[in-house]
Coordinates of C-alpha atoms in Angstrom, one line a residue:
M6 CA -21.5 -31.3 -12.5
L7 CA -18.4 -30.6 -15.1
F8 CA -15.1 -29.0 -13.7
L9 CA -12.3 -27.9 -15.6
S10 CA -8.6 -28.5 -15.4
S11 CA -6.2 -27.1 -13.7
A12 CA -4.5 -24.1 -14.9
P13 CA -3.1 -20.9 -14.0
V14 CA -5.2 -18.6 -12.7
S15 CA -5.3 -14.8 -10.7
A16 CA -5.4 -14.9 -7.2
C17 CA -6.3 -11.0 -6.3
T18 CA -7.3 -8.5 -3.8
I19 CA -9.8 -6.0 -4.6
F20 CA -11.4 -2.8 -2.6
A21 CA -13.7 0.1 -3.2
V22 CA -14.0 3.1 -0.9
T23 CA -16.9 5.0 -1.6
P24 CA -17.0 8.8 -1.8
G25 CA -18.4 9.2 1.8
A26 CA -15.9 7.0 3.0
S27 CA -13.2 9.6 1.9
E28 CA -11.5 12.5 2.6
D29 CA -12.7 14.6 -0.4
G30 CA -15.6 12.8 -1.7
T31 CA -13.2 10.7 -4.3
M32 CA -14.4 7.1 -5.4
Y33 CA -11.6 4.9 -5.1
L34 CA -11.2 1.3 -6.3
G35 CA -8.1 -1.2 -5.8
H36 CA -7.0 -4.4 -7.8
T37 CA -3.7 -6.5 -6.9
N38 CA -3.3 -8.7 -10.4
D39 CA -2.0 -11.9 -8.6
G40 CA -1.9 -14.1 -11.8
V41 CA 0.6 -15.6 -13.5
G42 CA 0.0 -16.5 -17.4
T43 CA -1.1 -15.4 -20.8
D44 CA -4.2 -13.6 -20.7
W45 CA -7.5 -12.8 -23.0
R46 CA -4.6 -10.5 -25.1
N47 CA -2.8 -13.6 -25.7
I48 CA 0.6 -11.7 -24.1
D49 CA 1.9 -11.8 -20.6
D50 CA -0.2 -10.2 -17.9
I51 CA 2.2 -7.9 -16.8
S52 CA 1.8 -4.9 -19.4
V53 CA -0.7 -2.5 -19.9
T54 CA -3.1 -1.9 -23.1
Y55 CA -4.8 1.2 -24.1
I56 CA -8.0 0.9 -26.4
P57 CA -8.8 4.0 -28.5
A58 CA -12.3 5.6 -28.6
A59 CA -13.8 4.2 -32.0
D60 CA -17.0 4.8 -34.4
H61 CA -18.4 1.7 -36.2
P62 CA -20.4 0.8 -39.2
A63 CA -24.0 -0.3 -39.1
G64 CA -24.1 -4.2 -38.8
A65 CA -20.4 -4.9 -37.4
K66 CA -19.6 -7.5 -34.7
R67 CA -17.5 -7.2 -31.9
A68 CA -15.5 -10.4 -31.3
V69 CA -15.1 -12.0 -27.9
L70 CA -11.7 -13.4 -27.3
F71 CA -10.9 -16.7 -25.2
D72 CA -8.8 -16.0 -21.9
P73 CA -6.3 -18.8 -21.1
D74 CA -6.3 -17.2 -17.5
S75 CA -9.7 -18.6 -17.2
G76 CA -9.4 -22.0 -15.5
S77 CA -10.3 -23.3 -19.1
D78 CA -8.7 -25.0 -21.4
A79 CA -11.0 -25.1 -24.1
A80 CA -9.2 -23.2 -26.5
G81 CA -5.8 -25.0 -25.7
N82 CA -2.5 -24.0 -26.5
K83 CA -3.3 -21.8 -29.3
G84 CA -0.7 -19.3 -30.7
G85 CA 0.0 -17.2 -33.9
D86 CA -2.9 -15.0 -34.9
A87 CA -5.3 -13.5 -32.5
S88 CA -8.2 -14.8 -34.7
E89 CA -7.6 -18.3 -33.4
W90 CA -8.6 -17.3 -29.9
V91 CA -12.3 -15.7 -31.0
L92 CA -14.5 -17.7 -29.0
G93 CA -17.7 -15.8 -30.9
S94 CA -19.1 -12.3 -31.5
I95 CA -21.6 -10.0 -30.3
D96 CA -23.3 -7.0 -32.3
Q97 CA -21.2 -3.9 -32.2
V98 CA -22.2 -0.9 -30.8
P99 CA -21.9 2.8 -33.0
H100 CA -19.3 4.2 -30.7
T101 CA -17.1 2.8 -28.1
Y102 CA -15.4 4.6 -25.2
G103 CA -11.4 4.7 -24.9
Y104 CA -10.1 2.8 -22.0
Y105 CA -7.0 1.0 -20.3
T106 CA -7.1 -2.5 -20.1
A107 CA -4.9 -5.4 -18.8
S108 CA -5.8 -9.1 -17.4
Y109 CA -9.1 -7.3 -17.1
G110 CA -10.6 -3.8 -17.7
M111 CA -9.6 -1.1 -15.4
M112 CA -10.7 2.7 -16.5
N113 CA -12.8 4.0 -19.2
E114 CA -12.6 7.8 -20.5
H115 CA -16.0 8.7 -18.6
Q116 CA -14.5 7.5 -15.3
L117 CA -15.8 3.8 -15.0
L118 CA -13.3 2.0 -13.3
S119 CA -13.0 -1.5 -12.9
A120 CA -11.5 -4.4 -10.5
E121 CA -11.7 -8.2 -10.5
C122 CA -10.8 -11.0 -8.3
T123 CA -10.9 -14.8 -9.1
D124 CA -13.4 -17.2 -6.9
Y125 CA -13.7 -21.0 -6.2
A126 CA -17.6 -21.7 -7.7
R127 CA -18.6 -25.5 -7.3
I128 CA -19.5 -25.3 -11.3
Q129 CA -16.6 -24.3 -13.7
L130 CA -17.3 -25.2 -17.0
D131 CA -15.1 -25.0 -20.0
A132 CA -15.5 -22.5 -22.9
E133 CA -17.8 -23.6 -26.0
E134 CA -18.5 -21.3 -29.2
G135 CA -22.1 -20.5 -28.8
R136 CA -22.8 -21.6 -25.5
R137 CA -20.4 -20.3 -23.0
I138 CA -18.2 -17.3 -24.7
F139 CA -17.5 -14.8 -22.2
Y140 CA -15.3 -14.6 -19.0
S141 CA -15.1 -11.7 -16.6
S142 CA -12.1 -10.4 -18.3
E143 CA -14.0 -9.8 -21.8
L144 CA -17.1 -9.0 -19.7
S145 CA -15.0 -5.8 -18.1
N146 CA -13.9 -4.8 -21.5
V147 CA -17.1 -4.4 -23.2
A148 CA -18.6 -2.8 -20.1
L149 CA -16.3 -0.5 -20.2
E150 CA -16.2 0.1 -23.9
R151 CA -19.9 0.7 -23.8
C152 CA -21.3 2.2 -20.3
R153 CA -20.8 5.5 -18.2
T154 CA -22.0 4.5 -14.8
A155 CA -21.4 1.4 -13.0
R156 CA -25.4 0.7 -12.4
E157 CA -25.4 0.6 -16.6
A158 CA -21.9 -1.6 -16.2
I159 CA -24.0 -4.4 -14.0
E160 CA -27.0 -4.3 -16.2
L161 CA -25.0 -5.2 -19.4
T162 CA -22.6 -7.7 -17.7
G163 CA -25.8 -9.8 -16.7
A164 CA -27.3 -9.8 -19.8
L165 CA -24.4 -10.4 -21.4
I166 CA -23.6 -13.4 -19.1
E167 CA -27.3 -14.7 -19.7
T168 CA -27.4 -14.5 -23.6
Y169 CA -24.3 -15.8 -24.5
G170 CA -23.2 -18.0 -21.6
Y171 CA -19.9 -17.9 -18.8
Y172 CA -17.2 -20.1 -18.9
G173 CA -14.4 -20.3 -16.6
T174 CA -13.6 -19.9 -12.5
G175 CA -16.1 -18.1 -10.4
E176 CA -15.4 -14.3 -10.6
T177 CA -16.0 -11.0 -8.7
L178 CA -16.2 -7.6 -10.3
I179 CA -16.5 -4.1 -8.9
F180 CA -17.6 -1.3 -11.2
A181 CA -17.5 2.1 -10.0
D182 CA -18.1 5.7 -11.2
P183 CA -17.7 9.0 -9.3
E184 CA -21.0 8.5 -7.6
E185 CA -21.6 4.9 -6.6
A186 CA -20.2 1.0 -7.0
W187 CA -21.2 -2.2 -7.1
V188 CA -20.1 -5.5 -6.5
I189 CA -21.2 -8.4 -9.5
E190 CA -20.2 -12.2 -8.6
M191 CA -20.7 -14.6 -11.3
C192 CA -20.2 -18.3 -11.9
C193 CA -21.2 -20.8 -14.8
S194 CA -24.8 -22.5 -15.0
P195 CA -25.7 -26.0 -14.7
K196 CA -27.4 -25.9 -17.5
G197 CA -24.7 -25.5 -19.5
T198 CA -25.9 -22.1 -21.0
G199 CA -26.0 -18.5 -19.7
G200 CA -24.9 -18.2 -16.1
L201 CA -25.6 -17.5 -12.5
W202 CA -24.6 -13.7 -11.2
V203 CA -25.8 -11.7 -8.3
A204 CA -25.0 -8.1 -7.9
E205 CA -25.0 -5.5 -4.7
R206 CA -24.7 -1.8 -4.5
I207 CA -21.9 -0.8 -1.9
P208 CA -23.5 1.8 0.3
D209 CA -22.3 5.2 0.6
G210 CA -19.9 6.0 3.1
E211 CA -18.6 2.4 3.2
V212 CA -15.4 0.2 2.0
F213 CA -15.9 -3.1 0.2
V214 CA -12.9 -5.9 0.3
A215 CA -12.7 -9.0 -1.5
G216 CA -9.8 -11.8 -1.6
N217 CA -10.8 -14.6 -3.9
E218 CA -13.9 -15.8 -2.3
F219 CA -17.7 -14.8 -2.9
R220 CA -18.5 -11.7 -0.6
I221 CA -22.4 -11.5 -1.6
R222 CA -24.5 -13.5 0.8
T223 CA -28.3 -13.4 1.0
V224 CA -29.9 -12.6 -2.2
R225 CA -32.7 -10.2 -1.2
E226 CA -36.0 -9.9 -3.8
G227 CA -37.2 -6.8 -4.6
D228 CA -34.4 -4.9 -3.1
P229 CA -33.4 -2.1 -5.2
D230 CA -29.8 -2.4 -4.3
M231 CA -29.6 -6.1 -5.5
L232 CA -29.7 -7.5 -8.9
Y233 CA -29.3 -11.1 -10.1
A234 CA -30.0 -13.2 -12.9
R235 CA -33.6 -13.6 -13.7
N236 CA -34.1 -17.7 -13.2
L237 CA -31.3 -17.4 -10.5
F238 CA -33.8 -19.1 -8.2
A239 CA -35.5 -21.7 -10.8
I240 CA -32.0 -22.9 -11.8
T241 CA -30.6 -23.4 -8.3
E242 CA -33.5 -25.3 -7.5
E243 CA -34.0 -27.4 -10.3
Y244 CA -30.4 -28.8 -10.1
G245 CA -30.7 -29.4 -6.5
L246 CA -28.4 -26.5 -5.0
W247 CA -31.1 -24.9 -3.4
S248 CA -34.4 -25.2 -2.2
P249 CA -37.0 -22.5 -0.4
S250 CA -36.8 -25.2 2.3
D251 CA -33.4 -24.3 2.9
G252 CA -34.6 -21.0 3.9
A253 CA -32.8 -17.4 2.7
F254 CA -31.2 -17.9 -0.5
D255 CA -27.2 -17.6 0.6
W256 CA -25.2 -17.1 -2.7
L257 CA -21.8 -17.9 -1.5
E258 CA -23.1 -21.2 0.3
V259 CA -25.0 -22.1 -2.7
T260 CA -22.7 -21.6 -5.2
S261 CA -19.1 -21.9 -3.6
Y262 CA -16.8 -23.8 -1.8
G263 CA -15.4 -20.7 -0.1
E264 CA -12.1 -20.2 0.2
Y265 CA -9.6 -20.6 -2.9
S266 CA -6.8 -22.2 -1.7
H267 CA -6.2 -23.3 1.8
P268 CA -7.7 -22.3 5.3
Y269 CA -7.7 -18.1 5.6
Y270 CA -6.1 -17.7 2.1
S271 CA -8.7 -15.6 1.2
L272 CA -10.7 -14.5 4.6
M273 CA -7.0 -13.1 6.4
R274 CA -6.7 -10.4 3.7
V275 CA -10.2 -9.1 3.9
W276 CA -10.0 -8.7 7.6
S277 CA -6.5 -7.3 7.4
I278 CA -8.0 -4.2 5.4
Q279 CA -11.0 -4.0 7.3
N280 CA -8.9 -4.0 10.3
R281 CA -6.5 -1.4 9.6
L282 CA -9.4 0.9 8.2
A283 CA -11.8 0.4 11.2
P284 CA -9.9 -1.2 14.2
S285 CA -12.6 0.0 16.5
L286 CA -14.3 -2.7 15.3
N287 CA -12.3 -4.9 16.8
L288 CA -12.5 -7.8 14.3
S289 CA -11.0 -11.0 14.7
P290 CA -8.6 -12.8 12.1
Y291 CA -9.8 -15.8 13.7
V292 CA -13.2 -17.8 12.2
E293 CA -14.8 -21.1 12.2
G294 CA -14.9 -21.5 8.3
S295 CA -15.1 -20.1 5.0
Y296 CA -18.9 -19.1 5.4
T297 CA -18.3 -17.0 8.2
D298 CA -20.1 -14.1 8.7
A299 CA -17.7 -12.7 11.1
L300 CA -16.5 -10.1 8.3
P301 CA -19.1 -7.6 7.1
F302 CA -19.9 -6.9 3.5
T303 CA -18.8 -4.0 4.0
I304 CA -17.4 -1.5 6.5
A305 CA -17.5 2.5 7.6
P306 CA -13.8 3.4 8.1
D307 CA -12.9 5.0 11.4
R308 CA -11.3 7.7 9.4
R309 CA -12.3 9.1 6.3
V310 CA -9.5 7.8 3.3
N311 CA -7.6 10.0 1.5
L312 CA -5.1 9.1 -1.3
T313 CA -1.9 8.2 0.5
T314 CA -3.9 5.7 2.5
A315 CA -5.6 4.4 -0.5
L316 CA -2.1 4.1 -1.9
S317 CA -1.1 1.8 0.9
L318 CA -3.8 -0.6 1.2
F319 CA -2.2 -3.1 -0.4
R320 CA 1.5 -2.8 0.9
D321 CA 1.0 -4.9 4.1
H322 CA 2.8 -8.3 4.9
Y323 CA 0.6 -8.8 8.2
E324 CA 3.0 -6.3 10.1
G325 CA 2.6 -5.9 13.9
T326 CA 0.0 -9.0 13.8
D327 CA -0.1 -12.5 15.0
F328 CA 0.5 -13.8 10.9
D329 CA 3.6 -11.1 10.5
L330 CA 5.7 -12.3 7.5
T331 CA 8.7 -10.2 8.7
G332 CA 9.8 -12.3 11.7
G333 CA 10.4 -15.4 12.7
I334 CA 12.7 -18.2 11.3
A335 CA 11.0 -18.3 7.7
A336 CA 11.7 -14.7 7.2
G337 CA 15.5 -15.3 7.6
P338 CA 17.7 -13.1 9.7
F339 CA 16.7 -9.7 7.5
G340 CA 12.8 -10.2 7.8
N341 CA 12.2 -11.1 4.2
P342 CA 8.1 -11.1 4.0
Y343 CA 8.0 -13.3 0.7
R344 CA 7.7 -17.1 0.7
S345 CA 8.6 -19.5 -2.0
L346 CA 5.2 -21.0 -3.1
G347 CA 5.0 -24.9 -2.6
P348 CA 2.5 -27.5 -3.5
A349 CA 0.3 -26.6 -0.4
D350 CA -0.1 -23.0 -1.9
A351 CA -2.0 -24.5 -5.3
H352 CA -5.1 -23.2 -6.0
T353 CA -7.0 -26.4 -5.9
D354 CA -10.3 -27.0 -3.9
F355 CA -9.5 -28.0 -0.8
Q356 CA -13.4 -27.7 0.2
N357 CA -15.6 -30.3 -1.7
G358 CA -19.1 -31.1 -0.6
S359 CA -18.6 -32.7 2.8
F360 CA -14.9 -33.3 2.6
I361 CA -12.1 -31.0 3.6
E362 CA -8.4 -31.5 2.4
V363 CA -6.0 -31.2 5.6
R364 CA -2.6 -30.1 4.0
A365 CA 0.9 -30.2 5.3
G366 CA 0.8 -26.5 5.7
A367 CA 0.9 -23.4 3.5
N368 CA 2.2 -19.7 4.3
P369 CA 0.2 -17.0 5.2
R370 CA -1.0 -14.9 1.9
P371 CA -0.5 -12.1 2.1
V372 CA -2.1 -8.8 0.5
S373 CA 1.5 -8.2 -1.2
A374 CA 2.2 -11.0 -2.9
I375 CA 5.6 -12.0 -4.6
F376 CA 3.7 -13.0 -7.5
C377 CA 2.1 -9.7 -8.1
S378 CA 1.8 -8.9 -12.0
Y379 CA 0.4 -5.6 -11.1
S380 CA -1.8 -3.3 -9.1
Y381 CA -3.5 -0.2 -9.3
V382 CA -5.6 1.9 -7.3
A383 CA -8.1 4.1 -9.4
E384 CA -9.9 7.3 -8.5
A385 CA -13.0 8.9 -10.0
R386 CA -14.1 12.4 -8.7
A387 CA -17.4 14.1 -9.5
D388 CA -16.4 17.5 -9.2
L389 CA -13.8 17.2 -12.2
P390 CA -14.6 16.7 -15.8
D391 CA -14.4 13.2 -16.8
P392 CA -10.8 13.4 -18.9
V393 CA -9.7 14.9 -15.4
G394 CA -11.4 13.5 -12.7
G395 CA -10.3 9.7 -13.5
V396 CA -7.0 8.8 -12.6
L397 CA -5.5 5.0 -12.7
W398 CA -2.6 4.6 -10.1
F399 CA -0.8 1.8 -11.8
G400 CA 2.2 -0.2 -10.0
P401 CA 3.9 -2.8 -11.9
A402 CA 5.0 -5.9 -10.0
V403 CA 4.9 -6.5 -6.6
A404 CA 2.6 -3.9 -4.5
Y405 CA 4.7 -3.1 -1.7
E406 CA 7.9 -2.0 -3.0
T407 CA 6.4 -0.7 -6.3
V408 CA 5.3 3.3 -7.1
Y409 CA 2.4 4.4 -7.9
A410 CA 2.2 6.3 -11.8
P411 CA -0.8 8.4 -12.4
I412 CA -2.5 7.8 -15.7
Y413 CA -5.6 9.8 -16.6
A414 CA -8.8 9.0 -17.9
G415 CA -8.6 11.4 -20.9
S416 CA -4.7 10.5 -21.6
E417 CA -4.3 8.5 -25.3
N418 CA -1.0 7.1 -24.4
L419 CA 1.4 6.3 -21.5
S420 CA 5.1 5.5 -21.0
R421 CA 6.5 2.8 -23.4
S422 CA 7.8 0.9 -20.5
Y423 CA 4.3 0.0 -19.1
T424 CA 3.5 -1.3 -22.2
I425 CA 5.8 -3.9 -22.9
G426 CA 7.4 -7.1 -20.9
A427 CA 7.2 -10.8 -20.5
R428 CA 8.5 -12.8 -17.1
T429 CA 10.4 -15.2 -20.0
V430 CA 12.6 -12.4 -21.3
Y431 CA 14.5 -10.1 -18.9
D432 CA 14.1 -6.3 -20.5
A433 CA 15.2 -3.7 -17.9
D434 CA 13.3 -1.0 -20.2
A435 CA 9.9 -3.0 -19.1
A436 CA 8.2 -1.4 -16.0
Y437 CA 7.6 -5.0 -14.4
W438 CA 11.5 -6.1 -14.9
T439 CA 12.4 -2.5 -13.6
F440 CA 10.1 -3.2 -10.1
D441 CA 10.5 -6.8 -9.6
F442 CA 14.5 -6.6 -9.8
V443 CA 14.1 -4.4 -6.9
T444 CA 11.9 -6.7 -5.0
N445 CA 14.1 -9.6 -5.3
W446 CA 17.8 -7.8 -4.9
A447 CA 16.0 -6.7 -1.7
M448 CA 15.3 -10.0 0.1
L449 CA 19.3 -10.4 -0.1
R450 CA 18.6 -8.1 3.1
Y451 CA 15.5 -6.8 3.5
D452 CA 15.0 -4.7 6.4
A453 CA 17.9 -2.6 5.4
M454 CA 17.0 -2.0 1.7
I455 CA 13.1 -1.3 2.4
E456 CA 14.2 1.9 4.0
D457 CA 15.9 2.9 0.9
I458 CA 12.6 1.8 -1.1
R459 CA 10.3 3.5 0.8
S460 CA 11.7 6.8 0.9
K461 CA 12.1 6.7 -2.9
Q462 CA 8.9 5.4 -3.1
T463 CA 7.2 8.0 -1.2
E464 CA 9.4 10.9 -2.6
L465 CA 8.4 9.9 -5.9
E466 CA 4.4 9.2 -5.3
A467 CA 4.5 12.7 -3.5
G468 CA 5.9 14.4 -6.2
S469 CA 3.5 12.8 -8.7
I470 CA 0.3 13.7 -6.4
E471 CA 1.6 17.5 -6.6
R472 CA 1.8 17.0 -10.4
V473 CA -1.8 15.7 -10.7
R474 CA -2.9 18.4 -8.6
Q475 CA -1.3 21.1 -11.1
T476 CA -2.5 19.4 -13.9
D477 CA -6.1 18.8 -12.6
A478 CA -6.8 22.5 -12.5
E479 CA -5.0 23.5 -16.2
A480 CA -6.8 20.7 -18.2
A481 CA -9.9 21.6 -16.0
D482 CA -9.2 25.4 -17.1
L483 CA -8.9 24.3 -20.9
I484 CA -11.9 22.2 -20.6
A485 CA -13.9 24.9 -19.1
K486 CA -12.8 27.2 -21.8
G487 CA -14.1 24.9 -24.7
D488 CA -10.7 23.3 -25.7
E489 CA -10.4 19.8 -24.7
A490 CA -8.7 18.6 -27.3
A491 CA -5.7 20.5 -26.1
A492 CA -6.8 19.1 -22.3
R493 CA -6.2 15.7 -23.6
R494 CA -2.8 16.8 -25.1
L495 CA -1.6 17.6 -21.8
L496 CA -3.5 14.9 -20.0
T497 CA -1.4 12.4 -22.5
N498 CA 1.8 14.3 -22.2
V499 CA 1.8 14.5 -18.2
T500 CA 1.1 10.3 -18.0
V501 CA 3.8 9.9 -20.5
A502 CA 6.4 12.1 -18.8
R503 CA 5.6 11.2 -15.1
G504 CA 6.1 7.5 -16.1
D505 CA 9.2 7.5 -18.0
E506 CA 10.5 9.7 -14.7
I507 CA 9.4 7.4 -12.4
I508 CA 10.8 4.4 -14.3
E509 CA 14.7 6.3 -14.6
E510 CA 14.5 7.3 -10.8
W511 CA 13.8 3.5 -10.2
Q512 CA 16.5 2.2 -12.4
N513 CA 18.8 4.7 -10.7
L514 CA 17.5 3.3 -7.4
S515 CA 18.7 -0.2 -8.7
G516 CA 21.9 0.7 -9.4
T517 CA 22.4 2.6 -5.9
L518 CA 20.9 -1.0 -4.0
I519 CA 23.2 -3.0 -6.1
V520 CA 26.1 -1.0 -5.0
K521 CA 25.5 -0.3 -1.6
Y522 CA 24.8 -4.1 -0.6
A523 CA 26.7 -6.0 -2.6
N524 CA 28.6 -9.1 -1.2
G525 CA 27.2 -8.9 2.1
L526 CA 28.3 -5.6 2.8
I527 CA 26.8 -2.1 3.3
T528 CA 29.2 0.7 1.2
D529 CA 28.1 4.0 1.2
P530 CA 28.4 5.3 -2.3
L531 CA 29.1 8.6 -1.4
T532 CA 32.1 8.3 0.9
G533 CA 33.2 4.9 0.3
A534 CA 32.8 3.6 3.8
V535 CA 32.2 -0.1 4.4
D536 CA 30.3 -1.7 7.1
E537 CA 30.0 -5.0 7.7
P538 CA 26.8 -5.5 10.2
G539 CA 27.0 -9.4 9.7
Y540 CA 23.5 -11.2 11.4
P541 CA 21.8 -10.4 14.4
A542 CA 22.0 -12.2 17.3
W543 CA 18.8 -14.4 17.6
W544 CA 20.0 -15.7 14.0
Y545 CA 22.9 -16.7 15.1
Q546 CA 21.6 -18.4 18.2
A547 CA 19.3 -20.1 15.8
A548 CA 21.9 -21.2 13.3
G549 CA 24.0 -22.9 15.7
Y550 CA 26.8 -20.3 15.4
Q551 CA 27.8 -20.8 19.1
Y552 CA 29.1 -24.3 18.1
G553 CA 31.2 -22.8 14.9
P554 CA 34.9 -22.2 14.8
R555 CA 35.2 -20.3 18.3
V556 CA 37.8 -22.8 19.7
Y557 CA 40.1 -25.7 18.3
D558 CA 38.6 -28.3 19.8
L559 CA 35.4 -28.1 17.5
E560 CA 34.5 -31.9 18.6
D561 CA 33.7 -31.4 22.0
L562 CA 32.6 -27.5 21.0
R563 CA 29.8 -29.2 19.0
A564 CA 29.0 -32.0 21.5
T565 CA 28.3 -29.5 24.5
E566 CA 24.7 -28.9 24.8
G567 CA 23.1 -25.7 26.0
L568 CA 25.5 -23.2 24.5
N569 CA 23.8 -20.0 23.7
Y570 CA 25.3 -17.1 21.6
T571 CA 26.2 -13.7 24.0
G572 CA 27.6 -11.4 21.1
R573 CA 30.6 -11.1 23.3
S574 CA 34.4 -12.1 23.1
V575 CA 36.8 -13.4 25.7
W576 CA 40.7 -13.7 25.8
V577 CA 41.7 -17.2 27.1
R578 CA 45.4 -18.4 28.0
E579 CA 46.9 -20.1 24.8
N580 CA 46.9 -23.5 26.5
A581 CA 44.1 -23.3 28.8
S582 CA 41.8 -26.8 28.9
F583 CA 38.7 -27.0 27.1
E584 CA 36.9 -27.0 30.5
E585 CA 38.2 -23.8 31.2
I586 CA 37.5 -22.2 28.1
L587 CA 34.0 -23.3 28.6
E588 CA 33.7 -21.9 31.6
L589 CA 34.6 -18.6 30.4
I590 CA 32.2 -18.5 27.4

């Protein structure tokens, strides 16, 4: 079996909340794009691209572009004209739908939604023209261009994989429409052509969560809620991956090594979201291994999910659990939940056959990761016309500190700030840098600044929700009167204007935070009052502050064991002996 070389790849968390699990019958789909690097567009993966609807002449071809973020290095480090990145082409269709995309397709004008996460498959092959030309990014884009329903998207994606071949890492895609949601998982075929895939419908009333590990398990022949590659059983048996004597075909075990980077890298995030939505299940975060069945494919939430809850699902550092990243010495004195990545966090295969690499240690991988490019929660609503019912709530940079801005399915433009930017060049006008700066500045005194951040975040998102509610009614009324063009103009104007407003508000917040928390002080910008808060008592103790310059006899003080920081001061005689001072302190 051939394995591709190491490359930056995404490490995402995704979820789907079906209409029966939501408060008002809305379909919610969420995705954190936690990758770093150039994507299929040959640009940094931090911006949004709108692809307008288009008509195409008979005989036209649709180019399929190489994705360097696929884990494949087949196309090398190409630059220049985008045509250099073309792996092949497929027959074009007469009409393609308008849609929003970034590293992966997100939402089209007919309320078809998509989300993605990367998985470690046993077989990961390089792209090769004529044999393996599709990765999940272009698969999601083609599906949004051509499909109106989730099932159509699944069937098309499977056909493209089998016909044109699949390369790169294992991948999970969710496709959802206002009525139903499907999960499709895919990987390379040991034959070197085509690909392996399996899809399962998410039951209505349930919530699905994934985070860099295949989640589909038993492949059930004849089940109408399951689809799979036509030669799945034959190919895996031919190449020794599975045998009927093994029993039921377990997709995860047959095709994958399980977790993506280290123990609990994937499963802890799945547990966190499931546990927050359904605490009554008493799910344990502790499992026996990557192939555990302790965390179900889907869960029914204890309370039906509304938009505010959906927007909160990615804002999690395991607060209040055994893995809480806001506490302990690693979080510093001010509860910083973010950790600098090290070798133990690398996206390399730590499980291979009967061997498991036991690394020196890694930090827990939170749902809200410091290396996040963007996240979104998309909604599809059956009670509204497609241009109005689909809303992509898009948040640049790190999920916990972002603000989700509404982008309508019927909008044909968005705020310029969301369409520009690169990690290698600081640009205060780029949405990514507007938000990423605030996250990084907050790490200086996170416990205090996050209060200001969450207050403004709540205010802006509440304002956006109200703006959307008003716009829904106006746009739906225009469409009912037969003026869809006017409705689309309205939806576009609201999308652009609200994006601009959010960026301006967050840039203003940045300035406030700089002034208020500069130089280790807390300054009230309105009154000019200055507070010198210092550090919490536990940090003084842990940092050895009690051995600092409290007396002139520092040498003896530092040699004294067992001193504790009490936070109080005492007065001593000027000529007191060290022993007398020691008794008092």
